Structures are given as C-alpha cells and as structure tokens.
Protein backbone atom coordinates (compact mmCIF):
# COMPACT_ATOMS: atom_id res chain seq x y z
CA MET A 1 -40.20 -2.08 -10.51
CA GLU A 2 -39.82 -3.44 -13.79
CA MET A 3 -36.78 -1.05 -14.52
CA ILE A 4 -35.33 -2.05 -11.23
CA ALA A 5 -35.68 -5.81 -11.81
CA LEU A 6 -33.92 -5.24 -15.42
CA GLN A 7 -31.14 -3.28 -13.88
CA GLN A 8 -30.23 -5.93 -11.08
CA LEU A 9 -30.39 -8.86 -14.19
CA ALA A 10 -28.28 -6.53 -16.27
CA VAL A 11 -25.56 -6.02 -13.74
CA ALA A 12 -25.84 -10.04 -12.98
CA LEU A 13 -25.46 -10.65 -16.57
CA GLY A 14 -22.34 -8.36 -16.85
CA LEU A 15 -20.69 -9.91 -13.66
CA GLY A 16 -21.38 -13.43 -15.16
CA LEU A 17 -19.73 -12.43 -18.60
CA LEU A 18 -17.04 -11.18 -16.88
CA LEU A 19 -16.04 -13.97 -14.85
CA GLY A 20 -17.08 -16.61 -17.37
CA LEU A 21 -14.51 -15.16 -20.06
CA GLN A 22 -11.78 -15.33 -17.32
CA ARG A 23 -12.85 -19.21 -16.97
CA GLU A 24 -13.04 -19.86 -20.81
CA ARG A 25 -9.71 -18.60 -21.10
CA THR A 26 -8.00 -20.75 -18.25
CA GLU A 27 -10.31 -23.78 -17.40
CA HIS A 28 -13.78 -24.33 -18.35
CA SER A 29 -14.47 -27.81 -17.50
CA ILE A 30 -17.64 -26.64 -15.23
CA GLY A 31 -18.45 -23.78 -16.91
CA GLY A 32 -17.40 -20.76 -19.35
CA ILE A 33 -18.31 -17.89 -21.42
CA ARG A 34 -22.20 -18.80 -21.63
CA THR A 35 -22.59 -21.08 -18.12
CA PHE A 36 -21.06 -18.02 -15.83
CA PRO A 37 -23.80 -15.93 -16.88
CA LEU A 38 -26.39 -17.83 -16.37
CA ILE A 39 -25.25 -19.14 -13.14
CA ALA A 40 -25.21 -15.05 -11.82
CA LEU A 41 -28.81 -14.72 -13.46
CA PHE A 42 -30.35 -17.58 -11.95
CA GLY A 43 -28.96 -16.26 -8.53
CA THR A 44 -30.48 -13.00 -9.38
CA VAL A 45 -33.99 -14.48 -10.39
CA CYS A 46 -33.88 -16.48 -7.16
CA ALA A 47 -33.46 -13.66 -5.05
CA GLN A 48 -36.26 -11.86 -7.11
CA LEU A 49 -38.45 -14.51 -6.37
CA GLY A 50 -37.83 -14.84 -2.86
CA GLN A 51 -38.84 -11.13 -2.36
CA SER A 52 -42.20 -12.56 -3.10
CA PHE A 53 -42.24 -16.25 -2.00
CA GLY A 54 -39.60 -15.99 0.80
CA GLY A 55 -36.29 -16.93 1.05
CA TRP A 56 -36.10 -20.20 0.87
CA MET A 57 -36.15 -19.73 -3.09
CA VAL A 58 -32.59 -18.69 -2.73
CA ALA A 59 -31.35 -21.53 -0.52
CA ALA A 60 -33.27 -23.81 -3.01
CA GLY A 61 -31.26 -22.32 -5.97
CA LEU A 62 -28.16 -22.72 -3.93
CA LEU A 63 -28.85 -26.26 -3.21
CA ALA A 64 -29.66 -26.97 -6.90
CA LEU A 65 -26.70 -25.27 -8.28
CA THR A 66 -24.46 -27.68 -5.86
CA GLY A 67 -26.30 -30.43 -6.99
CA VAL A 68 -25.30 -29.50 -10.82
CA VAL A 69 -21.65 -28.93 -9.62
CA ILE A 70 -21.18 -32.06 -8.08
CA TYR A 71 -22.84 -33.86 -10.79
CA SER A 72 -20.58 -32.06 -13.23
CA ASN A 73 -17.41 -33.32 -11.27
CA PHE A 74 -18.44 -36.69 -11.22
CA ALA A 75 -19.33 -36.82 -14.66
CA LYS A 76 -15.61 -35.69 -15.41
CA GLN A 77 -14.20 -38.39 -12.90
CA LYS A 78 -16.40 -41.08 -14.85
CA ALA A 79 -14.80 -40.03 -18.03
CA GLY A 80 -11.23 -40.07 -16.32
CA ALA A 81 -10.91 -36.48 -16.33
CA ILE A 82 -9.36 -36.18 -12.77
CA ASP A 83 -8.75 -32.39 -11.41
CA PRO A 84 -8.09 -31.65 -8.01
CA GLY A 85 -8.66 -28.01 -8.25
CA MET A 86 -11.99 -26.14 -6.51
CA THR A 87 -11.37 -22.70 -8.01
CA THR A 88 -13.97 -22.86 -10.59
CA GLU A 89 -16.67 -24.82 -8.15
CA MET A 90 -16.03 -22.23 -5.61
CA ALA A 91 -16.43 -19.37 -8.12
CA ALA A 92 -19.72 -20.41 -9.52
CA LEU A 93 -21.25 -20.71 -5.82
CA LEU A 94 -19.95 -17.41 -5.12
CA LEU A 95 -20.97 -16.09 -8.38
CA TYR A 96 -24.59 -17.13 -7.59
CA GLY A 97 -24.34 -15.65 -4.26
CA LEU A 98 -23.31 -12.33 -6.02
CA GLY A 99 -26.31 -12.68 -8.38
CA ALA A 100 -28.65 -12.79 -5.18
CA TYR A 101 -26.86 -9.91 -3.39
CA VAL A 102 -27.39 -7.24 -6.44
CA VAL A 103 -31.27 -8.05 -5.32
CA ILE A 104 -30.82 -8.39 -1.70
CA GLY A 105 -27.85 -6.20 -0.84
CA SER A 106 -25.65 -3.46 -2.30
CA MET A 107 -25.17 -3.50 -6.38
CA ILE A 108 -22.09 -1.58 -5.75
CA VAL A 109 -20.67 -4.10 -3.40
CA ALA A 110 -21.61 -6.92 -5.57
CA VAL A 111 -20.11 -5.30 -8.35
CA VAL A 112 -16.84 -4.49 -6.25
CA LEU A 113 -16.40 -8.02 -5.26
CA GLY A 114 -16.94 -9.27 -8.79
CA GLY A 115 -14.37 -7.26 -9.97
CA ALA A 116 -12.05 -8.54 -7.19
CA MET A 117 -12.88 -12.16 -8.20
CA ALA A 118 -11.87 -11.65 -11.74
CA LEU A 119 -8.51 -10.21 -10.67
CA LEU A 120 -8.11 -12.96 -8.20
CA LEU A 121 -8.74 -15.39 -10.64
CA HIS A 122 -6.76 -13.80 -13.62
CA LEU A 123 -3.74 -13.64 -10.94
CA LYS A 124 -3.28 -17.16 -10.49
CA LYS A 125 0.39 -17.45 -12.10
CA PRO A 126 1.62 -14.20 -10.31
CA MET A 127 -0.01 -15.30 -6.77
CA HIS A 128 1.56 -18.57 -7.14
CA THR A 129 4.94 -16.87 -8.06
CA PHE A 130 4.58 -14.81 -5.08
CA ALA A 131 3.86 -17.41 -2.60
CA GLY A 132 6.89 -19.43 -4.01
CA ALA A 133 9.20 -16.64 -3.79
CA LEU A 134 8.37 -16.13 -0.18
CA GLY A 135 11.14 -17.77 2.21
CA GLU A 136 10.43 -19.18 5.61
CA ALA A 137 11.54 -16.18 7.29
CA ASP A 138 9.67 -13.85 5.08
CA MET A 139 6.20 -15.94 6.01
CA ARG A 140 7.27 -16.04 9.89
CA ALA A 141 7.53 -12.31 9.77
CA ILE A 142 4.54 -11.84 7.86
CA MET A 143 2.57 -13.96 10.32
CA GLN A 144 4.08 -11.77 13.10
CA PHE A 145 2.70 -8.78 11.68
CA VAL A 146 -0.82 -10.54 11.28
CA PHE A 147 -0.83 -11.47 14.83
CA LEU A 148 0.16 -8.41 16.23
CA THR A 149 -2.24 -6.33 13.79
CA LEU A 150 -5.17 -8.37 13.87
CA VAL A 151 -4.88 -10.10 17.49
CA ILE A 152 -2.97 -7.44 19.79
CA LEU A 153 -4.26 -4.24 18.32
CA PRO A 154 -7.52 -4.92 19.09
CA VAL A 155 -6.97 -5.53 22.83
CA LEU A 156 -4.43 -2.48 23.20
CA PRO A 157 -6.31 0.14 26.03
CA HIS A 158 -7.24 3.21 24.06
CA LYS A 159 -6.51 5.53 26.65
CA ASP A 160 -4.05 8.55 27.08
CA TYR A 161 -0.89 7.61 29.26
CA GLY A 162 2.27 9.54 30.08
CA PRO A 163 3.68 12.82 30.47
CA TYR A 164 1.41 15.32 28.43
CA GLY A 165 -0.87 12.15 27.52
CA VAL A 166 0.33 11.45 24.53
CA TRP A 167 1.18 7.75 24.78
CA ASN A 168 -2.05 5.95 23.12
CA PRO A 169 -0.90 2.45 23.32
CA PHE A 170 -3.76 1.73 20.50
CA GLN A 171 -3.13 4.69 18.38
CA ILE A 172 0.81 4.30 18.78
CA TRP A 173 0.36 0.74 17.18
CA LEU A 174 -2.06 1.80 14.94
CA MET A 175 0.65 3.94 13.57
CA VAL A 176 2.75 1.20 13.28
CA VAL A 177 0.28 -0.78 11.33
CA LEU A 178 -0.09 2.12 8.82
CA ILE A 179 3.57 2.48 7.89
CA VAL A 180 4.55 -1.35 8.35
CA GLY A 181 1.63 -1.51 5.74
CA ILE A 182 2.77 0.69 3.22
CA SER A 183 6.32 -0.50 3.26
CA LEU A 184 4.94 -4.23 3.00
CA SER A 185 3.12 -3.15 -0.38
CA GLY A 186 6.43 -2.07 -1.54
CA TYR A 187 8.01 -5.57 -0.54
CA VAL A 188 5.22 -7.57 -1.94
CA ALA A 189 5.52 -5.83 -5.32
CA TYR A 190 9.29 -6.47 -5.10
CA LYS A 191 8.48 -9.99 -4.94
CA PHE A 192 5.77 -9.85 -7.56
CA LEU A 193 8.39 -7.87 -10.18
CA GLY A 194 11.67 -9.77 -8.97
CA ALA A 195 14.70 -7.97 -8.80
CA ARG A 196 14.69 -6.63 -12.55
CA ALA A 197 12.04 -4.51 -11.39
CA GLY A 198 13.31 -1.69 -13.87
CA THR A 199 14.56 1.69 -12.98
CA LEU A 200 11.71 3.80 -12.50
CA LEU A 201 9.67 0.83 -10.45
CA GLY A 202 13.22 0.25 -8.88
CA GLY A 203 13.05 3.67 -7.28
CA ILE A 204 8.97 3.68 -6.59
CA ILE A 205 9.26 0.33 -4.93
CA GLY A 206 12.53 1.14 -2.76
CA GLY A 207 10.50 4.29 -1.96
CA LEU A 208 8.04 2.17 -0.78
CA ILE A 209 9.87 -0.21 1.30
CA SER A 210 12.29 2.86 2.77
CA SER A 211 14.06 5.34 0.67
CA THR A 212 17.06 5.49 2.94
CA ALA A 213 17.91 1.44 2.49
CA THR A 214 17.45 2.22 -1.28
CA THR A 215 19.87 5.07 -1.13
CA VAL A 216 22.54 2.77 1.30
CA SER A 217 21.81 -0.06 -1.07
CA TYR A 218 23.03 1.73 -4.54
CA ALA A 219 25.60 4.18 -3.13
CA ARG A 220 27.47 0.73 -1.75
CA ARG A 221 26.82 -0.55 -5.28
CA THR A 222 29.05 2.10 -6.75
CA ALA A 223 31.91 2.27 -4.08
CA GLU A 224 34.43 1.25 -6.06
CA ASN A 225 32.96 1.51 -9.62
CA ALA A 226 31.70 4.81 -11.02
CA GLY A 227 30.10 2.94 -14.10
CA GLY A 228 26.42 2.91 -12.78
CA ALA A 229 26.68 6.22 -10.81
CA ALA A 230 23.95 7.73 -13.10
CA LEU A 231 21.64 5.00 -13.11
CA ALA A 232 22.26 4.94 -8.97
CA ALA A 233 21.46 8.27 -8.71
CA LEU A 234 18.33 8.12 -10.63
CA VAL A 235 16.92 5.37 -8.74
CA ILE A 236 18.06 7.43 -5.25
CA VAL A 237 16.22 10.45 -6.61
CA ILE A 238 12.88 8.53 -7.75
CA ALA A 239 12.72 6.74 -4.36
CA SER A 240 13.17 9.99 -2.39
CA CYS A 241 10.24 11.35 -4.42
CA VAL A 242 8.10 8.58 -3.57
CA SER A 243 9.06 9.13 0.17
CA LEU A 244 7.23 12.78 -0.11
CA ALA A 245 4.34 11.20 -1.98
CA ARG A 246 4.26 8.50 0.85
CA VAL A 247 4.09 11.44 3.56
CA LEU A 248 1.10 12.64 1.98
CA VAL A 249 -0.81 9.50 2.18
CA GLU A 250 0.47 9.03 5.86
CA ILE A 251 -1.08 12.80 6.27
CA ALA A 252 -4.40 11.74 4.74
CA ALA A 253 -4.67 8.69 6.70
CA VAL A 254 -4.07 10.48 10.13
CA ALA A 255 -5.52 13.60 9.50
CA PRO A 256 -8.08 13.73 6.51
CA ARG A 257 -9.96 16.97 7.96
CA SER A 258 -6.78 19.04 7.57
CA PHE A 259 -5.19 17.37 4.68
CA ALA A 260 -6.70 20.35 2.29
CA ALA A 261 -4.58 22.58 4.69
CA LEU A 262 -1.32 20.43 5.02
CA ALA A 263 -1.11 18.87 1.84
CA PRO A 264 -0.80 21.92 -1.23
CA PRO A 265 3.04 23.11 0.22
CA LEU A 266 4.06 19.97 0.57
CA GLY A 267 2.61 18.77 -2.52
CA ALA A 268 4.60 21.52 -4.13
CA MET A 269 7.88 20.07 -2.97
CA LEU A 270 6.67 16.82 -4.33
CA LEU A 271 6.24 18.23 -7.90
CA ALA A 272 9.63 20.18 -7.72
CA ALA A 273 11.30 16.74 -6.79
CA SER A 274 9.37 14.93 -9.35
CA VAL A 275 10.16 17.29 -12.17
CA ILE A 276 14.05 16.78 -11.03
CA ALA A 277 13.58 12.85 -11.42
CA ALA A 278 11.73 13.19 -14.47
CA GLY A 279 14.51 15.07 -16.19
CA MET A 280 16.90 12.66 -14.85
CA PHE A 281 14.57 9.78 -16.13
CA PHE A 282 14.36 11.22 -19.43
CA PHE A 283 18.08 11.10 -20.20
CA ARG A 284 18.29 7.42 -18.78
CA ARG A 285 15.36 6.00 -19.75
CA ASN A 286 16.98 3.29 -21.88
CA ARG A 287 18.99 1.88 -19.27
CA ASP A 288 18.21 -0.68 -16.72
CA SER A 289 19.78 -2.28 -13.83
CA PRO A 290 18.36 -5.11 -11.16
CA MET A 291 17.04 -4.50 -7.51
CA PRO A 292 19.58 -5.13 -4.78
CA GLU A 293 17.85 -7.70 -2.43
CA GLN A 294 14.97 -6.05 -0.11
CA ARG A 295 14.42 -6.85 3.35
CA ASN A 296 11.11 -7.61 4.66
CA PRO A 297 9.64 -4.47 6.96
CA ALA A 298 7.12 -6.65 8.51
CA GLU A 299 9.65 -8.25 11.05
CA LEU A 300 8.75 -7.48 14.46
CA LYS A 301 11.91 -6.26 15.65
CA SER A 302 11.57 -3.29 13.04
CA ALA A 303 7.75 -2.87 14.24
CA LEU A 304 9.09 -2.36 17.62
CA ILE A 305 11.85 0.05 16.84
CA PHE A 306 9.22 2.21 14.85
CA GLY A 307 6.87 2.15 17.70
CA ALA A 308 9.41 3.14 20.15
CA LEU A 309 10.60 5.97 18.11
CA TYR A 310 7.08 7.14 17.36
CA ALA A 311 6.29 7.17 20.84
CA PHE A 312 9.70 9.08 21.56
CA VAL A 313 8.67 11.72 18.93
CA LEU A 314 5.22 12.28 20.15
CA LEU A 315 6.94 13.09 23.83
CA ALA A 316 9.66 15.13 22.08
CA VAL A 317 7.03 17.20 19.98
CA ALA A 318 4.73 17.98 22.92
CA VAL A 319 7.62 18.89 25.37
CA ALA A 320 8.95 21.16 22.39
CA ARG A 321 5.66 22.65 21.86
CA GLU A 322 5.06 23.46 25.39
CA ARG A 323 8.20 24.98 26.28
CA PHE A 324 9.78 26.34 23.07
CA GLY A 325 6.26 26.93 20.94
CA SER A 326 7.18 26.69 16.97
CA ALA A 327 10.47 26.99 17.10
CA GLY A 328 10.95 23.88 19.40
CA LEU A 329 8.73 21.70 16.72
CA TYR A 330 10.93 22.89 13.82
CA THR A 331 13.94 21.66 15.81
CA VAL A 332 12.37 18.22 16.52
CA GLY A 333 11.77 17.96 12.87
CA VAL A 334 15.11 18.37 11.79
CA ILE A 335 16.37 15.92 14.45
CA SER A 336 13.83 13.41 13.64
CA GLY A 337 14.00 13.90 9.83
CA LEU A 338 17.43 13.01 9.39
CA THR A 339 16.73 9.02 9.69
CA ASP A 340 12.86 8.77 9.84
CA MET A 341 10.29 10.79 7.93
CA ASP A 342 7.30 8.70 9.17
CA ALA A 343 7.44 9.53 12.67
CA ILE A 344 7.70 13.41 12.63
CA THR A 345 5.02 13.40 9.79
CA LEU A 346 2.16 11.19 11.71
CA SER A 347 2.79 12.93 15.10
CA SER A 348 2.61 16.49 13.56
CA ALA A 349 -0.40 15.53 11.47
CA SER A 350 -2.09 14.27 14.49
CA MET A 351 -1.37 17.55 16.48
CA VAL A 352 -3.19 19.56 13.51
CA GLU A 353 -6.03 17.18 13.48
CA SER A 354 -6.42 17.48 16.97
CA GLY A 355 -6.02 20.91 16.99
CA ARG A 356 -2.99 21.20 19.28
CA THR A 357 -1.10 23.38 16.69
CA ASP A 358 -1.81 25.26 13.54
CA ALA A 359 -1.77 23.94 9.98
CA SER A 360 1.15 26.29 9.12
CA THR A 361 3.48 25.03 11.76
CA GLY A 362 2.47 21.35 11.13
CA TRP A 363 3.37 21.33 7.30
CA ARG A 364 6.43 23.20 8.13
CA THR A 365 7.69 20.92 10.58
CA ILE A 366 7.24 18.13 8.27
CA LEU A 367 8.91 19.78 5.44
CA ILE A 368 11.72 20.93 7.24
CA ALA A 369 12.02 17.24 8.18
CA ALA A 370 11.84 16.19 4.83
CA MET A 371 14.64 18.79 3.83
CA ALA A 372 16.79 17.13 7.10
CA ASN A 373 16.27 13.66 5.46
CA TYR A 374 17.16 14.78 2.14
CA VAL A 375 20.42 16.22 3.63
CA PHE A 376 21.17 12.76 5.59
CA LYS A 377 21.01 10.84 2.53
CA PHE A 378 23.40 12.92 0.71
CA GLY A 379 25.82 12.40 3.61
CA THR A 380 24.84 8.70 3.27
CA VAL A 381 25.76 8.81 -0.74
CA ALA A 382 28.81 10.98 0.31
CA LEU A 383 30.07 8.37 2.81
CA LEU A 384 29.28 5.25 1.11
CA GLY A 385 29.28 5.86 -2.31
CA HIS A 386 31.42 7.06 -5.71
CA ARG A 387 32.42 10.76 -5.90
CA SER A 388 30.34 10.71 -9.05
CA LEU A 389 27.66 9.16 -7.54
CA ALA A 390 28.00 12.06 -4.93
CA LEU A 391 27.92 14.93 -7.31
CA ARG A 392 24.76 13.66 -9.16
CA VAL A 393 22.92 13.39 -6.07
CA GLY A 394 24.34 16.36 -4.45
CA ALA A 395 23.04 18.25 -7.35
CA ALA A 396 19.36 16.98 -7.44
CA PHE A 397 19.02 17.14 -4.08
CA ALA A 398 20.35 20.66 -3.98
CA LEU A 399 17.82 22.02 -6.26
CA VAL A 400 15.25 19.70 -4.16
CA LEU A 401 16.08 21.63 -0.94
CA ALA A 402 16.28 24.78 -3.06
CA SER A 403 12.74 24.49 -3.88
CA GLY A 404 11.80 23.70 -0.05
CA ALA A 405 13.32 26.86 0.85
CA LEU A 406 11.27 28.86 -1.36
CA ILE A 407 8.17 27.18 -0.53
CA LEU A 408 8.95 28.17 3.36
CA TRP A 409 9.72 31.23 2.37
CA LEU A 410 6.87 32.08 -0.13
CA TRP A 411 3.93 30.22 0.74
CA PRO A 412 1.37 32.40 2.31
CA GLY A 413 0.50 31.37 6.10
C-alpha cells in the first residue's frame, strides 16, 4: 500500500511541477512552480484520506482551495493589481481534481489530461492568433459542421436502405464526418501557420485539405510565369504523397481488422512517391513560397456533396461487384479516383471489413483509383499550368505510376 501511495504522490508532484513551470513563465500571481505542485499533492492526499474517512474529505479540500483562490484574488485587487483573467484559477482547481483523480480514478487518464492542460496553457498566443484569423464565414461553416456532427449524426437511423442495402444514413454521414475532420485538421494548421507555411508544410497541409485543390492552385500560379514551376511541382508532388497517407488513415479508421491486409501494397506506393518527393525536396530545400488562400473544408455544401458522392459510389461498387465481379470494381475505382479518392477508399475498405470482397480486390481497387487520381491531376496541370510545370510533374508522376503498375503486377495475392 505504501508503494502505491508513494507512486500516486509522485505522479501528482510531476503534474504539479509541469503545470507550475508553465504558469511560472507566464502568469504566477496565484501560483507558480512551487504552489502548483502543492495543489496537486493536496488533492492526492485528500483523496487518499477519503478512502479511510469518506468522500467528504475531497469536497472539503476543494472548498478550502476555492477559499484560498478567492482570498488571493481579493488581496491582488486590494493591492491594485486587477487581472480579469481566470485561467490560472481554473487551472489550479482542475489540478486539484487531477491530484484526487490519481487516487480514485485512472492514473493514465490523469497524466494525459495533465499533459493536455499544459499544452492548452502554453499555446495561448497561437490559439488567440488562430481565433483571430478565423473570419465570420469560417465560424459559420465550423458551427454548421458541429451542428451536423454532434446533433444530427446521433439521431440518424442506423439501418440499411436502398438497392442492395448499401445506404445506411448513419454510416454515410459518419464517413462525411471523418473526411471533413481530416481536411479540417489541415485547414486549422493553415490558419495557425499562416500563408507562409513553407514548401514542405505547404504540401502537407494542401494534401490534408485537398491535394486536387492544391494542384489546381499551384498550376494556375505558373500559367504565365515559369519561374516558380520547380517549386510548384514540389508542392504538388508532396500534396499527392499526403493524399496516399490519408488513404491509409481512412482505411485504419473504417477497416481496422483488415488494415494489415490492405495497407502494405498501398504503403509501398506511398514509399515510392515519398522517395520521389524527397529527391525533389533535396534540390529545392532552400526555396520557399507562400501558400495560396485555402477554403474552409467544413462548409455544409461541401459535406453534403461528398455525402451524395459517397452514397453513389457505394451503390456503384455494389452493382459492379454483383454484375461484373472484380473487373467491375476496378472500373468504378478508375472513374471515382479521377476526382475523389476518399469515397472509393472508404467504400472498398468497408466491403473488405464486412467480408463482401477479399483484401486483394480491395487494395487493388484503391491503388487503381489512386493511379487514376494521379493521371487526373497531371491533366489538370497540363491544362492550367505552364509547360515547364507539366514536364516536371509529369516526370515525377510517371515514376509513381510505374511504381504502382509494378505493385499491381508483382505483389502476391
């Protein structure tokens, strides 16, 4: 028992030191690197005593801490130091709760929450910058997404409808939430980092938001000026690599049991594309360029369009499999992959996970769709960009497509 108690106190002390260090460097009118560890230890000791004397010990400790915080603020105000913020006060109260939770709850959960608190407190300026960078249209779109995710999604029927029973409203919208969430993470990074995110980050963020949109944006920038063709080609290739990594994330989310069977050949394709992108980056690593303006992917219209597209692809995949077998699935993969990788990836992975098709057919369909997407993006570059950009992107994409063809030919199964 003594060892467990000492371990609990050690964890509480560590969390208190972490948060106290952060507060000491920013705002320590209530407490800093000495006070916060004491608060955490106080919570742990109260919870330990509560195991013998009852839960009122924790409540009494919280009331005592609240009184100390109120008195401290009153003393500050009396001395003429007026601070309207409440962050440190709330951090102190929550830290007391964490100290108690180490004893009465999960130590791992307490550690994770403590780390999250430290990050939240430390990222004050970037978070305020991000909030200030959001316009009214961004906030409206995000709130629409929150409404449709947290309010509408839970009440959608979880039943199969339509031909072949492939339309499940809850599952379809869940996939919409997944895709928009991935894209939204890239958009948040864009808002945090600003337009001058750098070439490498620009390609990564562009791939998270939309590799096709990134390709179009950079191709247009070189339409009349070949000076930035090499840099634009690098960003496009990096964004396309990220789109392949995004495919693996989607498979892991919707088909966790089948991930080991689906991921290796697609991972090999990603590796080949990454090697090509790394080679291009090595020769252009000292150059930089601002990112073009990005659209918020959480807009209601975009989400509804993807939902309709995903529902259509689900039906097309079911019909193709029923009437034409694997060849039909590959055809749907080519057509769907020309403009959107997400729908065919999610539908194919879901079919493999549910046992409606085998893993070999699933990953081949996704890989073929990815190759079709590369062809489509090259066509976009050739149509909208400068000839120099088309040559550079064409050479890089040709190597990626050759790698994909070799994987389709040589990969077992």
